[in-house]
Short mmCIF file of C-alpha atoms in Angstrom, two decimals:
data_model
loop_
_atom_site.label_atom_id
_atom_site.label_comp_id
_atom_site.label_asym_id
_atom_site.label_seq_id
_atom_site.Cartn_x
_atom_site.Cartn_y
_atom_site.Cartn_z
CA GLY D 1 21.55 25.98 -9.79
CA LEU D 2 19.49 23.09 -8.45
CA ASP D 3 19.19 19.92 -10.51
CA LEU D 4 15.83 19.57 -12.24
CA ALA D 5 13.47 16.89 -10.94
CA VAL D 6 12.83 13.93 -13.22
CA GLU D 7 9.35 15.22 -14.06
CA ASP D 8 10.80 18.56 -15.20
CA LEU D 9 13.46 16.86 -17.30
CA LEU D 10 10.87 14.58 -18.88
CA ARG D 11 8.46 17.43 -19.59
CA ASN D 12 11.22 19.44 -21.27
CA TYR D 13 12.35 16.47 -23.34
CA LEU D 14 8.82 15.61 -24.42
CA CYS D 15 8.25 19.21 -25.51
CA SER D 16 11.56 19.23 -27.39
CA LYS D 17 10.29 16.30 -29.48
CA SER D 18 7.24 18.25 -30.61
CA ALA D 19 7.32 19.50 -34.20
CA THR D 20 6.98 23.15 -33.16
CA ILE D 21 6.99 25.28 -30.00
CA GLU D 22 3.30 26.01 -30.60
CA GLU D 23 2.54 22.29 -30.71
CA ALA D 24 4.35 21.77 -27.43
CA LYS D 25 2.49 24.65 -25.77
CA GLU D 26 -0.94 23.73 -27.11
CA GLN D 27 -0.89 19.92 -27.25
CA VAL D 28 1.68 18.65 -24.74
CA LEU D 29 1.97 21.10 -21.85
CA PRO D 30 -1.78 21.30 -21.04
CA HIS D 31 -1.97 17.51 -20.55
CA TRP D 32 1.28 17.54 -18.57
CA GLU D 33 0.15 20.35 -16.27
CA ASP D 34 -3.21 18.65 -15.66
CA MET D 35 -1.35 15.44 -14.74
CA VAL D 36 0.93 17.21 -12.26
CA LYS D 37 -2.00 19.07 -10.68
CA ALA D 38 -4.08 15.89 -10.29
CA LEU D 39 -1.19 14.14 -8.53
CA ARG D 40 -0.25 17.04 -6.28
CA ASP D 41 -3.88 17.47 -5.24
CA VAL D 42 -3.60 14.06 -3.52
CA GLN D 43 -0.04 14.69 -2.25
CA VAL D 44 1.65 12.35 -4.73
CA ARG D 45 5.03 13.38 -6.14
CA PRO D 46 4.95 13.19 -9.95
CA SER D 47 8.24 11.27 -9.93
CA VAL D 48 6.63 8.52 -7.81
CA PHE D 49 3.75 8.17 -10.26
CA LEU D 50 6.10 8.21 -13.27
CA ARG D 51 8.14 5.37 -11.79
CA HIS D 52 5.01 3.32 -11.11
CA TYR D 53 3.69 4.09 -14.62
CA TRP D 54 6.95 2.82 -16.11
CA MET D 55 6.94 -0.34 -13.98
CA SER D 56 3.33 -1.00 -14.91
CA HIS D 57 4.15 -0.90 -18.63
CA TRP D 58 7.72 -2.13 -18.96
CA GLU D 59 10.03 -3.30 -16.16
CA PRO D 60 11.39 -2.43 -12.71
CA VAL D 61 13.40 0.78 -12.77
CA THR D 62 15.41 2.78 -10.24
CA LYS D 63 14.77 6.44 -9.56
CA GLN D 64 18.21 7.22 -10.95
CA SER D 65 17.60 5.59 -14.34
CA LEU D 66 13.94 6.61 -14.74
CA TYR D 67 14.57 9.66 -16.94
CA ARG D 68 17.00 7.78 -19.18
CA GLU D 69 14.51 4.96 -19.67
CA PHE D 70 11.69 7.38 -20.53
CA ARG D 71 13.93 9.17 -23.03
CA GLY D 72 14.67 5.89 -24.75
CA GLN D 73 10.97 5.06 -24.97
CA ILE D 74 10.09 8.49 -26.37
CA ASP D 75 12.88 8.18 -28.94
CA LYS D 76 11.26 5.01 -30.31
CA LYS D 77 8.46 7.28 -31.58
CA GLU D 78 5.78 4.68 -30.94
CA LYS D 79 3.63 7.58 -29.73
CA THR D 80 3.61 11.25 -30.62
CA PRO D 81 4.56 13.65 -27.79
CA ARG D 82 0.90 14.60 -27.52
CA ALA D 83 -0.24 10.96 -27.32
CA PHE D 84 2.43 10.24 -24.73
CA ALA D 85 1.29 13.16 -22.56
CA GLU D 86 -2.34 12.10 -22.95
CA SER D 87 -1.49 8.56 -21.87
CA LEU D 88 0.28 9.84 -18.77
CA LEU D 89 -2.68 12.06 -17.85
CA GLU D 90 -5.21 9.24 -18.29
CA SER D 91 -3.14 6.90 -16.12
CA ALA D 92 -2.56 9.63 -13.51
CA GLU D 93 -6.33 10.11 -13.13
CA ILE D 94 -6.75 6.38 -12.46
CA TYR D 95 -3.72 6.41 -10.14
CA VAL D 96 -5.40 9.16 -8.12
CA ASP D 97 -8.38 6.84 -7.61
CA LEU D 98 -5.99 4.21 -6.24
CA VAL D 99 -4.36 6.47 -3.66
CA LYS D 100 -7.60 8.29 -2.78
CA PRO D 101 -10.27 5.59 -3.05
CA GLU D 102 -13.94 6.45 -2.71
CA LYS D 103 -15.93 4.56 -0.11
CA GLY D 104 -18.25 2.05 -1.73
CA GLU D 105 -16.06 1.58 -4.81
CA PRO D 106 -14.66 -1.90 -5.61
CA GLY D 107 -11.53 -2.60 -3.62
CA TYR D 108 -12.05 0.32 -1.21
CA LYS D 109 -11.48 -1.65 1.98
CA HIS D 110 -8.35 -3.42 0.72
CA LEU D 111 -6.92 -0.21 -0.78
CA THR D 112 -7.48 1.66 2.47
CA ASN D 113 -5.63 -1.03 4.42
CA LEU D 114 -2.77 -1.05 1.91
CA LEU D 115 -2.38 2.72 2.10
CA GLU D 116 -2.49 2.67 5.90
CA LEU D 117 0.32 0.10 5.87
CA GLY D 118 2.32 2.26 3.46
CA ALA D 119 2.26 -0.48 0.81
CA THR D 120 2.80 1.22 -2.54
CA GLN D 121 4.71 -1.54 -4.36
CA CYS D 122 1.41 -2.98 -5.60
CA LEU D 123 0.26 0.21 -7.37
CA PRO D 124 1.82 -0.61 -10.80
CA PHE D 125 -0.05 -3.93 -10.76
CA LEU D 126 -3.35 -2.41 -9.63
CA LEU D 127 -2.97 0.35 -12.24
CA ALA D 128 -2.65 -2.28 -14.98
CA VAL D 129 -5.75 -4.14 -13.74
CA LYS D 130 -7.78 -0.93 -13.49
CA GLU D 131 -6.79 0.16 -17.00
CA ASN D 132 -7.49 -3.19 -18.65
CA PRO D 133 -11.13 -3.57 -19.80
CA GLN D 134 -10.83 -7.36 -19.65
CA HIS D 135 -9.69 -7.36 -16.03
CA VAL D 136 -11.23 -4.28 -14.41
CA TYR D 137 -14.08 -6.46 -13.10
CA ASN D 138 -11.40 -8.41 -11.17
CA PHE D 139 -10.22 -5.29 -9.37
CA GLU D 140 -11.68 -6.36 -6.00
CA GLU D 141 -9.80 -9.66 -6.25
CA ALA D 142 -6.61 -7.87 -7.26
CA THR D 143 -6.72 -5.51 -4.27
CA HIS D 144 -7.45 -8.44 -1.93
CA LEU D 145 -4.46 -10.30 -3.35
CA ALA D 146 -2.21 -7.27 -2.86
CA GLU D 147 -3.36 -6.88 0.74
CA SER D 148 -2.74 -10.57 1.47
CA LEU D 149 0.77 -10.45 0.00
CA THR D 150 1.56 -7.28 1.93
CA VAL D 151 0.64 -8.99 5.19
CA LEU D 152 2.66 -12.11 4.32
CA TYR D 153 5.76 -10.16 3.39
CA SER D 154 5.48 -7.62 6.19
CA PHE D 155 4.88 -10.06 9.02
CA LEU D 156 6.06 -13.48 7.83
CA GLY D 157 8.15 -13.14 4.67
CA ASP D 158 11.69 -11.95 4.05
CA LYS D 159 10.53 -8.31 4.28
CA ASN D 160 12.37 -7.50 1.05
CA PRO D 161 10.18 -4.89 -0.71
CA ASN D 162 12.24 -5.12 -3.92
CA ARG D 163 11.37 -8.79 -4.40
CA LEU D 164 7.65 -8.14 -4.21
CA GLU D 165 7.95 -4.99 -6.32
CA ARG D 166 9.54 -7.00 -9.14
CA LYS D 167 6.68 -9.50 -9.06
CA TYR D 168 4.07 -6.75 -9.21
CA SER D 169 5.80 -5.24 -12.25
CA GLU D 170 5.95 -8.67 -13.89
CA TRP D 171 2.23 -9.25 -13.27
CA ALA D 172 1.33 -5.76 -14.51
CA ARG D 173 3.08 -6.39 -17.82
CA ALA D 174 1.43 -9.82 -18.11
CA ILE D 175 -1.98 -8.24 -17.59
CA ARG D 176 -1.32 -5.56 -20.24
CA GLN D 177 0.01 -8.08 -22.74
CA GLY D 178 -2.80 -10.54 -22.14
CA GLY D 179 -0.39 -13.20 -20.97
CA LYS D 180 -2.06 -13.95 -17.65
CA THR D 181 -5.45 -13.77 -15.98
CA ILE D 182 -6.04 -12.81 -12.36
CA GLU D 183 -6.50 -16.52 -11.61
CA ASP D 184 -3.06 -17.25 -13.11
CA ILE D 185 -1.53 -14.53 -10.97
CA LYS D 186 -3.25 -15.83 -7.83
CA LYS D 187 -1.69 -19.24 -8.46
CA ASP D 188 1.70 -17.59 -8.96
CA ALA D 189 1.25 -15.55 -5.79
CA ALA D 190 0.38 -18.68 -3.80
CA LYS D 191 4.06 -19.66 -4.07
CA LEU D 192 5.10 -16.50 -2.22
CA PRO D 193 6.82 -16.11 0.14
CA ASP D 194 9.04 -19.18 0.43
CA PRO D 195 7.71 -21.54 3.16
CA ASP D 196 11.28 -21.93 4.50
CA VAL D 197 11.42 -18.19 5.08
CA ILE D 198 8.13 -18.29 7.00
CA ASP D 199 9.39 -21.21 9.10
CA GLN D 200 12.57 -19.30 9.92
CA THR D 201 10.52 -16.28 10.96
CA PHE D 202 8.80 -18.33 13.65
CA THR D 203 11.65 -20.60 14.77
CA LYS D 204 14.89 -18.64 14.46
CA GLU D 205 14.22 -14.93 14.38
CA PRO D 206 13.01 -12.91 17.38
CA ILE D 207 9.58 -11.41 16.90
CA ARG D 208 10.12 -7.80 15.91
CA GLU D 209 8.19 -4.87 17.31
CA PHE D 210 5.27 -3.89 15.09
CA SER D 211 4.76 -0.33 13.92
CA THR D 212 1.61 1.44 15.08
CA ALA D 213 0.05 1.03 11.62
CA GLU D 214 0.80 -2.71 11.61
CA ALA D 215 -0.54 -3.17 15.13
CA ARG D 216 -3.75 -1.36 14.22
CA PHE D 217 -4.17 -3.47 11.11
CA LEU D 218 -3.68 -6.74 13.00
CA PHE D 219 -5.98 -5.80 15.86
CA LYS D 220 -8.66 -4.65 13.42
CA GLY D 221 -8.48 -7.97 11.55
CA ILE D 222 -8.54 -10.06 14.73
CA THR D 223 -11.51 -8.11 16.08
CA GLU D 224 -13.53 -8.48 12.87
CA TYR D 225 -12.70 -12.19 12.67
CA ALA D 226 -13.66 -12.79 16.31
CA LEU D 227 -17.00 -11.08 15.77
CA ASN D 228 -17.67 -13.02 12.53
CA GLY D 229 -17.61 -9.87 10.44
CA GLU D 230 -20.33 -8.18 12.49
CA LEU D 231 -18.00 -5.26 13.14
CA ASP D 232 -16.54 -3.54 10.09
CA VAL D 233 -13.85 -0.98 10.96
CA SER D 234 -13.44 0.93 7.72
CA SER D 235 -9.91 2.10 8.46
CA PRO D 236 -7.10 0.88 10.74
CA LYS D 237 -6.66 4.51 11.81
CA LYS D 238 -9.93 4.20 13.74
CA VAL D 239 -8.39 1.52 15.95
CA HIS D 240 -6.59 2.89 19.01
CA VAL D 241 -3.94 0.33 19.91
CA ASP D 242 -2.70 2.35 22.86
CA HIS D 243 -5.88 1.27 24.65
CA ILE D 244 -4.78 -2.36 24.24
CA VAL D 245 -0.99 -2.30 24.42
CA ALA D 246 0.65 0.57 26.21
CA LYS D 247 3.71 2.04 24.51
CA HIS D 248 5.37 2.67 27.86
CA PRO D 249 4.15 0.06 30.38
#
């Protein structure tokens, strides 16, 4: 038969750690099913959320080792199976707000731009900020920082998503452990990417062709800057770059 997805393996393992079958059915599965439904309603694969949840709490992890790492954490028995499922559901509901932001909410504009650019590496970090009562008021700053880093790495940096992903996981853990403030993280982020890499981008490498999403984002930003913020295009999707640069001149 087909191999089970990581979310199915994890659900089964979490239930197996319940004291009784009834406990698993009544206290674990309802939270798990609500989590899966919430994610699928916004077209997010549960395995993607689970990986970001892990990276937001512990360390970078590959898709291949995700189930093994979760098993090890569950075996530590720091939380009951029910508490573990509840924690996942609570985080999933916040995660949904990140990938489907409401207009007018803090960080909406930056989140929309990040999603249009396909930048998901920042989600573990933003999840940690959103879940931390001491830092949730800094959420606007955190989303702005993530957008700025995405632009730097996409257009000027080494374009290595793994490097930035590791930093986001590091910052998420620092936020959860109280080791850093948003201001500390902004100072850390100011060192990224390496200036030598930026210099090489301009002097040695040919300018690459931008994707449609990138071109829209850049043109939107240039337009708003030129008009001193008098025009606010809420989403890069509303910018039609084909009117400016023809795909087939």
